[in-house]
XYZ file of C-alpha atoms in Angstrom:
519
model
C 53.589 52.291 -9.705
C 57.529 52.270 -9.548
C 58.902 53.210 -6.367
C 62.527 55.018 -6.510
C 64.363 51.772 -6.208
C 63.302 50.712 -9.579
C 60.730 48.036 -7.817
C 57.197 47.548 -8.616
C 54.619 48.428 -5.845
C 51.080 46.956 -5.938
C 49.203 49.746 -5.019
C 45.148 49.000 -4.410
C 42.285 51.324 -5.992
C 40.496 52.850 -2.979
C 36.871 52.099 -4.667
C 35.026 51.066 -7.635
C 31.426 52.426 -8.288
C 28.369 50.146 -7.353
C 27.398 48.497 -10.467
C 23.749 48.809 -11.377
C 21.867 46.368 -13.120
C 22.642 45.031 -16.429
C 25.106 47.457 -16.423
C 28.887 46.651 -18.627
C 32.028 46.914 -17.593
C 33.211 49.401 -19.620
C 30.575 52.130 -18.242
C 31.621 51.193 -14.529
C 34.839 51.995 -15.512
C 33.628 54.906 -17.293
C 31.709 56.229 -14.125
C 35.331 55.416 -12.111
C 37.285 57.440 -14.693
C 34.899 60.513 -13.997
C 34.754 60.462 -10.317
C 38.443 60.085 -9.796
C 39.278 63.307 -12.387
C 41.386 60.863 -14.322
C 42.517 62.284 -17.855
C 44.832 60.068 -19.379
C 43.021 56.359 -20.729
C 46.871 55.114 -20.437
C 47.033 55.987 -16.857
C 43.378 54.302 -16.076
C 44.173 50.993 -17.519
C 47.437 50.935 -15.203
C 45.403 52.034 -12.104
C 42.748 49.304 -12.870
C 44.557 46.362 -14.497
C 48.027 46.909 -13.221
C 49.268 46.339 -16.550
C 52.922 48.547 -17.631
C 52.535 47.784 -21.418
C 49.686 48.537 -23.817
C 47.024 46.953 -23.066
C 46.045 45.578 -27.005
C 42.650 45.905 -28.208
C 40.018 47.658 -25.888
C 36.944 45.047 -26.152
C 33.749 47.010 -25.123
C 31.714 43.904 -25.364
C 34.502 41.432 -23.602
C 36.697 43.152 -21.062
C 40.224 40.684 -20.326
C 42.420 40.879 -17.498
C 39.330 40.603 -15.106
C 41.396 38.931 -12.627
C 43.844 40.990 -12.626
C 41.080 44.056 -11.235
C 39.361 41.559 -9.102
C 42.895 41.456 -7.392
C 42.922 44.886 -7.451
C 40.166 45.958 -5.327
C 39.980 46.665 -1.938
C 40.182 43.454 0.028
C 36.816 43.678 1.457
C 35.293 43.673 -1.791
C 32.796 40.701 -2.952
C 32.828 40.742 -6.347
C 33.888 38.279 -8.999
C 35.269 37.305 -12.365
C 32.050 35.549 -12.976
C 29.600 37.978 -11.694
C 31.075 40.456 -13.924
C 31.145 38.238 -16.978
C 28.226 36.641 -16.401
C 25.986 40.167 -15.556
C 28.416 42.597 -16.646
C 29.619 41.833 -20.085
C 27.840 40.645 -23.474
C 29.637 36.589 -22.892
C 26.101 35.746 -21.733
C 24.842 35.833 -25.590
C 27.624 35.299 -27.737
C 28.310 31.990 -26.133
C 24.716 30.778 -25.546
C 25.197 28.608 -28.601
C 28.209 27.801 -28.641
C 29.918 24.440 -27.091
C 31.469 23.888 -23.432
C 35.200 24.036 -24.671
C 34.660 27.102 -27.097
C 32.824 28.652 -24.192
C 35.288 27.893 -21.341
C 38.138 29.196 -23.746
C 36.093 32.904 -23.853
C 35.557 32.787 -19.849
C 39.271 31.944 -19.052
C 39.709 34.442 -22.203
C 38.315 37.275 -20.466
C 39.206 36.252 -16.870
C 43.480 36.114 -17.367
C 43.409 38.044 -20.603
C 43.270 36.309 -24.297
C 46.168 37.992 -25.837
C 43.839 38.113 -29.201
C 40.538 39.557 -29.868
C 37.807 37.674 -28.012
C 35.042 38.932 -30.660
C 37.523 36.304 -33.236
C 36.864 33.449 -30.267
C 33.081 33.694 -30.630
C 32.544 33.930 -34.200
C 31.914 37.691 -34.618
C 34.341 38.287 -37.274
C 33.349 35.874 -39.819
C 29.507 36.312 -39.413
C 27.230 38.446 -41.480
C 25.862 39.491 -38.948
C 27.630 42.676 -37.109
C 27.547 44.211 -33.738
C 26.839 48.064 -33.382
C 29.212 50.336 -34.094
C 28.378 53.000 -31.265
C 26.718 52.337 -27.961
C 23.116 52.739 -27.950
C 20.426 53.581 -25.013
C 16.844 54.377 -24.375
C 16.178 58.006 -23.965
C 13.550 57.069 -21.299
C 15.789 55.070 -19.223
C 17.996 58.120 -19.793
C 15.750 60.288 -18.122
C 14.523 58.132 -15.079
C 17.908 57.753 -14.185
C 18.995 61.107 -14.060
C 15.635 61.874 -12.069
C 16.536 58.631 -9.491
C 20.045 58.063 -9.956
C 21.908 61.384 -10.487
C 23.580 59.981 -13.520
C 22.986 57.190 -16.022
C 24.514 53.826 -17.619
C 25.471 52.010 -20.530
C 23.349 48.765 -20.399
C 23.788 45.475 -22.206
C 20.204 44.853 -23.608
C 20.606 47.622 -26.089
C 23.838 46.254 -27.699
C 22.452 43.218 -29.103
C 22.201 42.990 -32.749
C 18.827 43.127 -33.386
C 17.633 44.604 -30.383
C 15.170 47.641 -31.795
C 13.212 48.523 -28.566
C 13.209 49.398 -24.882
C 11.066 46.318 -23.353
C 10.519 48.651 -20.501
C 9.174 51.743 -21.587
C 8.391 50.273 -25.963
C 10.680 52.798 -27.221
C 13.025 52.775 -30.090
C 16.819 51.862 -28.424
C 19.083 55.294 -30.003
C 22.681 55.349 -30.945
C 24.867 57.648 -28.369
C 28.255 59.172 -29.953
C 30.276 56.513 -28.261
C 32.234 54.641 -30.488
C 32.597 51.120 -29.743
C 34.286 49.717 -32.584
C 37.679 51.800 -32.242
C 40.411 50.043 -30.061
C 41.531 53.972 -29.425
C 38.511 55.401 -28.404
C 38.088 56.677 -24.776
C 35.841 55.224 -21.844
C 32.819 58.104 -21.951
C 30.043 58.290 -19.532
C 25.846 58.152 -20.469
C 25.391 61.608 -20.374
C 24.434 64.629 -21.560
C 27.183 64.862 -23.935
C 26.554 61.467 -25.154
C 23.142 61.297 -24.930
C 19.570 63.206 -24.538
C 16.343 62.032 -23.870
C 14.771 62.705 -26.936
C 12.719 60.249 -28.625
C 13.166 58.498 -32.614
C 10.100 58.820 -34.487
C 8.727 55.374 -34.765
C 8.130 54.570 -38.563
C 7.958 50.787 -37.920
C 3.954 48.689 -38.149
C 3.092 47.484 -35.017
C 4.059 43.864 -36.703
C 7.650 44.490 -36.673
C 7.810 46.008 -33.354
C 5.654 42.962 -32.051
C 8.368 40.519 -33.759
C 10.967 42.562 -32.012
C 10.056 42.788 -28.699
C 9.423 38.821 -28.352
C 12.801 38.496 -29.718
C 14.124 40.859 -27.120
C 12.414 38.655 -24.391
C 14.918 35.777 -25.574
C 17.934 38.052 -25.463
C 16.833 39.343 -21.841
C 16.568 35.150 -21.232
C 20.046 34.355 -22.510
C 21.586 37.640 -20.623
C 20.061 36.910 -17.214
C 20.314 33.395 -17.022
C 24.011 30.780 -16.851
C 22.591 28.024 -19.144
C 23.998 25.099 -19.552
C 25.748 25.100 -23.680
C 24.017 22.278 -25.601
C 26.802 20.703 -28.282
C 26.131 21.869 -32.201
C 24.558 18.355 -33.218
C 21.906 18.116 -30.219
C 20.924 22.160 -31.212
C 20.667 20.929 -35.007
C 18.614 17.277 -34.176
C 16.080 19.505 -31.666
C 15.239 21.528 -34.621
C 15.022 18.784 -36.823
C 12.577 17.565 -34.020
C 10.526 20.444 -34.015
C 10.361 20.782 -37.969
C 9.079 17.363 -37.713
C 5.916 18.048 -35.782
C 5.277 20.907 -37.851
C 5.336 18.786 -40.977
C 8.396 20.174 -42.252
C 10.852 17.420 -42.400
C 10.319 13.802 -42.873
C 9.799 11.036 -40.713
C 13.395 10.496 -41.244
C 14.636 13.829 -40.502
C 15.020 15.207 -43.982
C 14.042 18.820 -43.923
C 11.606 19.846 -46.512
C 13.960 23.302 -47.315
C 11.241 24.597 -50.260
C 8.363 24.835 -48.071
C 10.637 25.534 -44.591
C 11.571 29.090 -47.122
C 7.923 29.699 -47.755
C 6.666 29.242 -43.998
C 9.591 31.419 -42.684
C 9.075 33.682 -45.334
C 5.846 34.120 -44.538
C 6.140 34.538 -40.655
C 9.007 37.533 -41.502
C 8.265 40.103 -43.736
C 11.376 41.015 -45.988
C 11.605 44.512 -44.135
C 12.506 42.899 -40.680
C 14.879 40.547 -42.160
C 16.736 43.352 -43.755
C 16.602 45.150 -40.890
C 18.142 41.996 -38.434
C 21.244 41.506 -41.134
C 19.317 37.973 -42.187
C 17.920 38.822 -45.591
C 16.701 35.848 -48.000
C 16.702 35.430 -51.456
C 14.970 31.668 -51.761
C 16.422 30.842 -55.130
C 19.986 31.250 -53.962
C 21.515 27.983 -53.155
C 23.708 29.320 -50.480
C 21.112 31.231 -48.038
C 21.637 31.453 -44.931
C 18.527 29.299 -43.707
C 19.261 26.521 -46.546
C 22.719 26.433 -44.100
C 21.506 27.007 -40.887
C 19.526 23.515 -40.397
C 22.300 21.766 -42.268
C 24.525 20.001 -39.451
C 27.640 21.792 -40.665
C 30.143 23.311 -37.992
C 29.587 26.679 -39.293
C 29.133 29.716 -37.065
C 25.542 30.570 -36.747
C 24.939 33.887 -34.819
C 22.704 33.933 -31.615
C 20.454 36.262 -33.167
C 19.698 33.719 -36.328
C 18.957 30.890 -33.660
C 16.992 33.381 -32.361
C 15.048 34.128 -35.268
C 14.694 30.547 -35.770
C 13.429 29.793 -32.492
C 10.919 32.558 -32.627
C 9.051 31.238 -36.635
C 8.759 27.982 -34.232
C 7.099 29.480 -31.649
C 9.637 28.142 -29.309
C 10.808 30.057 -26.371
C 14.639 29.770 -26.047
C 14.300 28.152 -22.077
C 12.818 24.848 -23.810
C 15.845 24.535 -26.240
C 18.270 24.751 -23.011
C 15.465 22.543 -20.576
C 15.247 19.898 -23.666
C 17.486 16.703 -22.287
C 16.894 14.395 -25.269
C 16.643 14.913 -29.528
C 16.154 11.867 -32.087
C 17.099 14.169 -35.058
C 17.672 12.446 -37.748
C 16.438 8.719 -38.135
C 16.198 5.472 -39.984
C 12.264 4.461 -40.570
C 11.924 0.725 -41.823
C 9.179 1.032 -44.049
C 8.040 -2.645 -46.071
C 7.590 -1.714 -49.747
C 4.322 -3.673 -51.521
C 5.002 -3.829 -54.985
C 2.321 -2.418 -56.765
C 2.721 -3.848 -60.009
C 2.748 -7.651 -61.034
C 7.031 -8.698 -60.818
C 6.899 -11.450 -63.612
C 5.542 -8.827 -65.748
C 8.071 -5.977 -64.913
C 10.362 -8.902 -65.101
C 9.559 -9.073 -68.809
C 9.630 -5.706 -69.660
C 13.278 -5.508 -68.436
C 14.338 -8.407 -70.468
C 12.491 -7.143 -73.461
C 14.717 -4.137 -72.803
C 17.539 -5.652 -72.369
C 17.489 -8.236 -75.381
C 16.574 -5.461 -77.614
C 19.855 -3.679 -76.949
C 22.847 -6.251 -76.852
C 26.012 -4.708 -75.580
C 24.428 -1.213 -73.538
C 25.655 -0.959 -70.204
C 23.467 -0.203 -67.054
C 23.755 3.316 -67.369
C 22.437 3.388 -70.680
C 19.787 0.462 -70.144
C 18.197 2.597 -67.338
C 17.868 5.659 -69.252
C 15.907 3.595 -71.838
C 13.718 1.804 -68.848
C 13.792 4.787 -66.783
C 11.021 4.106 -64.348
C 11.011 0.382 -64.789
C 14.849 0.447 -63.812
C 13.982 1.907 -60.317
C 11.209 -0.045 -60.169
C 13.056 -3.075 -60.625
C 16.050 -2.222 -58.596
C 13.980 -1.597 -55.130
C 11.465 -4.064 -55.527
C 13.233 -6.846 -56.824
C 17.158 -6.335 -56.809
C 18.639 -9.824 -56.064
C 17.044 -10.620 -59.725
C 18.058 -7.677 -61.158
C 22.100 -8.226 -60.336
C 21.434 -11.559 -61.878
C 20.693 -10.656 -65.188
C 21.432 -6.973 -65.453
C 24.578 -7.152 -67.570
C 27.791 -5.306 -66.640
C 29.799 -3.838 -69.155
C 32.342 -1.494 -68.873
C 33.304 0.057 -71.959
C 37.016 1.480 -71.917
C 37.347 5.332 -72.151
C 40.074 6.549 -74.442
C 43.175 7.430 -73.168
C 44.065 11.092 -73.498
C 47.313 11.523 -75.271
C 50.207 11.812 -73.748
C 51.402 15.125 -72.718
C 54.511 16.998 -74.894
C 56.288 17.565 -71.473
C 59.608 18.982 -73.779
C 56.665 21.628 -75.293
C 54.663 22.609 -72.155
C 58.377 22.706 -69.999
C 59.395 25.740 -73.409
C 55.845 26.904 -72.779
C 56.128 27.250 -69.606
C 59.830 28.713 -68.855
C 58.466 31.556 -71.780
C 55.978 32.688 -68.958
C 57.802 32.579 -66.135
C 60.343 34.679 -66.886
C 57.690 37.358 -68.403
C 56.272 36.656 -64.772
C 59.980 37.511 -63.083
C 60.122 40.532 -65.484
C 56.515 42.002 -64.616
C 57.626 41.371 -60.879
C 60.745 43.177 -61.103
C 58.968 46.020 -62.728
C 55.870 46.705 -61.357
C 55.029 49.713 -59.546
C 55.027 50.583 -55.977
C 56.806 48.486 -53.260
C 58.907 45.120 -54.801
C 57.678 41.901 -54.600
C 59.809 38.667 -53.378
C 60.593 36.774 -56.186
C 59.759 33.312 -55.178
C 58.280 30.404 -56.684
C 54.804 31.372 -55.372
C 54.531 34.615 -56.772
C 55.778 33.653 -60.522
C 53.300 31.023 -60.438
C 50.658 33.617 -59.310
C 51.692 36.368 -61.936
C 51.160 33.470 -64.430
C 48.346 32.624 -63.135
C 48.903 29.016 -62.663
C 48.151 26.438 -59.791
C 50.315 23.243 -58.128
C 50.462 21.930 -61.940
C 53.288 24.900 -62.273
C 55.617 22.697 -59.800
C 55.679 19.401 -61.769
C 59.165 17.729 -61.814
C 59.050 17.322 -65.298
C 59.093 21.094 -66.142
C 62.497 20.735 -66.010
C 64.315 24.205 -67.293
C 61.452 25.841 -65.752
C 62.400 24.607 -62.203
C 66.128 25.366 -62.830
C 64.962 28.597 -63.823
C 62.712 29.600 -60.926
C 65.648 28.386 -59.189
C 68.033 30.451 -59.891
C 65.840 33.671 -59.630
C 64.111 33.152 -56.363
C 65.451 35.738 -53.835
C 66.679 34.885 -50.814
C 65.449 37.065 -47.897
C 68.598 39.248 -47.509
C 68.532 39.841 -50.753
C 65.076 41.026 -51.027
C 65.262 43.180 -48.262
C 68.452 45.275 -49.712
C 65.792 45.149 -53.117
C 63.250 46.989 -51.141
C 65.679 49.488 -49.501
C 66.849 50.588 -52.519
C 63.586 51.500 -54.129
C 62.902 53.290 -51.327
C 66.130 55.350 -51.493
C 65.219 56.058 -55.036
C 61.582 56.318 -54.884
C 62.493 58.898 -51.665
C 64.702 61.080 -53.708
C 62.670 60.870 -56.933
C 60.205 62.759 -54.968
C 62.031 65.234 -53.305
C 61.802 63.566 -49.964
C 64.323 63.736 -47.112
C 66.374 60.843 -46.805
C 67.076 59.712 -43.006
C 67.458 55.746 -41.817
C 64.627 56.245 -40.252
C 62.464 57.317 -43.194
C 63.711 54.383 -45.346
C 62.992 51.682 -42.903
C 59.381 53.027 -43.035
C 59.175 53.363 -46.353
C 60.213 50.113 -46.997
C 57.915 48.483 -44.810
C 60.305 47.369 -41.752
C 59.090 50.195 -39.356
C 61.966 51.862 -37.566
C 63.344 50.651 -34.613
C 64.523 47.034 -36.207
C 68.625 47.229 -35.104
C 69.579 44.728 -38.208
C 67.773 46.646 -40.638
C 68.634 50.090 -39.590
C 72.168 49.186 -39.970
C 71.817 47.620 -43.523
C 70.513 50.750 -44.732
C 73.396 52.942 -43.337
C 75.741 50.449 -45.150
C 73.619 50.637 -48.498
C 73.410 55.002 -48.133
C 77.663 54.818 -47.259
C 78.224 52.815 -50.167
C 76.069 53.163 -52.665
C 74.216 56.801 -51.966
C 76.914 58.954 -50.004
C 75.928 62.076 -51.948
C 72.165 61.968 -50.756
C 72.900 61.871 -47.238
């Protein structure tokens, strides 16, 4: 608060409800909101985080500013940043995979505030697979806890992707009316007006639900226990491990990817991949499983590891109790030759006396076998009298740079005329965006297109004077339709919002000289 000399006093919340088990953040805060009366979201954040500016994105999933509340609370108080991230908050999952620096990053994230969207820290955003987009509960649980409790919670089990069913009572998990995925949206209570205790009619077989509810017993793992993070290589060499003993990579390592698609394939039916946002189409190149045991640095979800984990009958403890991995290998393995050498000796010689002047390329697709015979059984030999010959590629001919520069100073200035005249709000003209109205690449650039350069030049705007471009469209674009015509309106129309000082005061110059008789 701000006390009548214009100073800040810290003023300490008097309480904060006991948290129950598994229970987030955001519905303790929730509960708080309710018991203290408290209206205003604006006013809550300020009471709880002692923050006097907005407070950016609202993270349901990964609270910030935690230290900031621990600081907060009364003084007798025993909790902790790291009990609540580590029991109170969904970190516990969306790290399990990830490495010790990414992970420390999202704990000091959350615990002194990130400044950006933690869900962009732990891969959320650029994964196919997606959170929920409203809270979600199991109307039993509902119901006992009104009967024990008085009042109920948001847990963390049920936000999981993936997570179908209550492990506790083998009900389907239901979505509340609680918005998560809205920066805006309020902190709401589990109750009756976001919930009821009425139960989903089950349409699932008893295989899916089976499937889910042992991948739901790795979730509860990874929620309720600090593991220590394994780096991306030893995750990607203990799988290669385990493929290994199930005859599904190579002594070496190499994964056998055609028959690792049929046996997962077979464990999952299609349904319950659709249904866990990991759907497989085996002829596609670019599946998600044909990446996910390549050791690439891309972001796998936890719930795909899961999945993984779970077609090797693996529970996720031994991944995070495993100390040592081989992965990949080399295996020394003597080759016996087993055909006679001084007669494949021949046979290459035959071939290669029959066609004087063919290079090695074209000898071996004549001897096709007997070339890779040759070359792994009996190399030194074969350098010896393999010939090399290199025949000379024609040059190209030489580029008309005078032609291509005409060519090319034709389209960029239809490319400056399109820009000027396209609908809707101007575009800069700059070298960037003739070259992509053209639809050209780097090549565009080359010091030899000489007028074109000059050209592009001579028409690229500078910024002031694209900026007194756009407020004139607006003027005009404003009056065409009738609008009214205030600073204010122009700098929004223009794009510059309206409190930018500079700006506003370009635009009064522009409407005095230009557009009196509008005003």
């Amino acid at each position: 608060m701000i006390c009548p000399y214009g100073k800040k006093v810290i003023v300490l919340i008097n309480f904060l409800p006991l948290l129950y088990e598994d229970e987030l953040l955001v519905s303790v805060i929730a509960r708080y909101k309710q018991m203290c009366g408290m209206v205003s979201k604006r006013a809550l954040e300020m009471d709880l985080f002692r923050i006097y500016k907005r407070m950016g994105r609202k993270s349901v999933l990964f609270p910030q500013y935690l230290n900031t509340l621990i600081s907060n609370l009364p003084p007798m108080s025993k909790l902790t940043v790291e009990e609540i991230i580590l029991n109170h908050t969904m970190y516990p999952f969306f790290t399990a995979f990830l490495s010790v620096e990414r992970t420390k990053e999202v704990f000091y994230g959350m615990a002194d505030g990130y400044g950006k969207s933690i869900e962009n820290a732990v891969g959320m955003a650029g994964s196919k697979v997606k959170s929920n987009d409203y809270l979600k509960y199991c109307p039993l649980c509902f119901r006992e806890d009104l009967q024990e409790l008085g009042e109920s919670y948001w847990r963390r089990l049920p936000q999981t992707p993936g997570a179908l069913y209550c492990p506790k009572h083998l009900v389907l998990y239901k979505y509340s009316n609680v918005i998560i995925t809205d920066a805006r949206s309020d902190y709401l209570c589990a109750d009756e007006d976001t919930c009821n205790d009425d139960l989903d009619v089950d349409t699932y077989p008893k295989q899916l639900k089976n499937l889910n509810l042992k991948y739901i017993e790795n979730v509860s793992y990874l929620l309720t226990n600090n593991l220590q993070r394994k780096s991306h290589s030893f995750i990607i060499d203990f799988y290669i491990d385990r493929l290994r003993e199930r005859k599904l990579a190579s002594a070496n390592g190499s994964i056998y990817i055609d028959e690792l698609l049929k046996a997962f394939l077979e464990y999952y039916p299609a349904e319950y991949l659709k249904i866990m946002q990991s759907e497989i189409v085996p002829e596609q190149q670019t599946n998600w499983l044909r990446l996910f045991v390549r050791n690439n640095r891309k972001n796998r979800s936890p719930l795909r590891h899961l999945l993984f984990l779970q077609f090797l009958d693996i529970h996720v403890s031994e991944l995070f109790n495993t100390g040592v991995v081989v992965g990949k290998r080399t295996v020394d393995v003597a080759r016996v030759p087993k055909f006679n050498i001084e007669e494949r000796r021949k046979e290459w010689l035959k071939i290669i006396n029959e066609n004087p002047g063919l290079n090695r390329s074209e000898l071996k697709r004549i001897g096709k076998g007997l070339h890779t015979w040759i070359y792994a059984n009996d190399q030194e030999w074969y350098e010896e009298v393999t010939p090399k010959i290199n025949k000379r590629k024609k040059r190209s001919s030489t580029v008309d740079w005078e032609k291509r520069d005409k060519e090319c100073l034709a389209l960029a200035k239809k490319a400056v005329n399109e820009l000027l005249n396209a609908n809707g709000k101007p575009i800069r003209i700059m070298p960037s965006t003739i070259r992509k109205t053209v639809g050209a690449k780097r090549w565009f650039d080359n010091e030899k297109l000489v007028r074109t350069r000059k050209f592009i030049e001579e028409v690229t705007e500078d910024i002031d004077s694209y900026r007194e471009r756009k407020i004139r469209w607006a003027i005009e674009e404003m009056n065409r339709k009738g609008e009214r015509i205030t600073v204010y309106k122009i700098g929004l129309k223009a794009g510059f919002g309206g409190g930018n000082k500079p700006i506003k005061e370009k635009i009064y110059y522009l409407l005095k000289e230009n557009y009196l008789g509008l005003l």
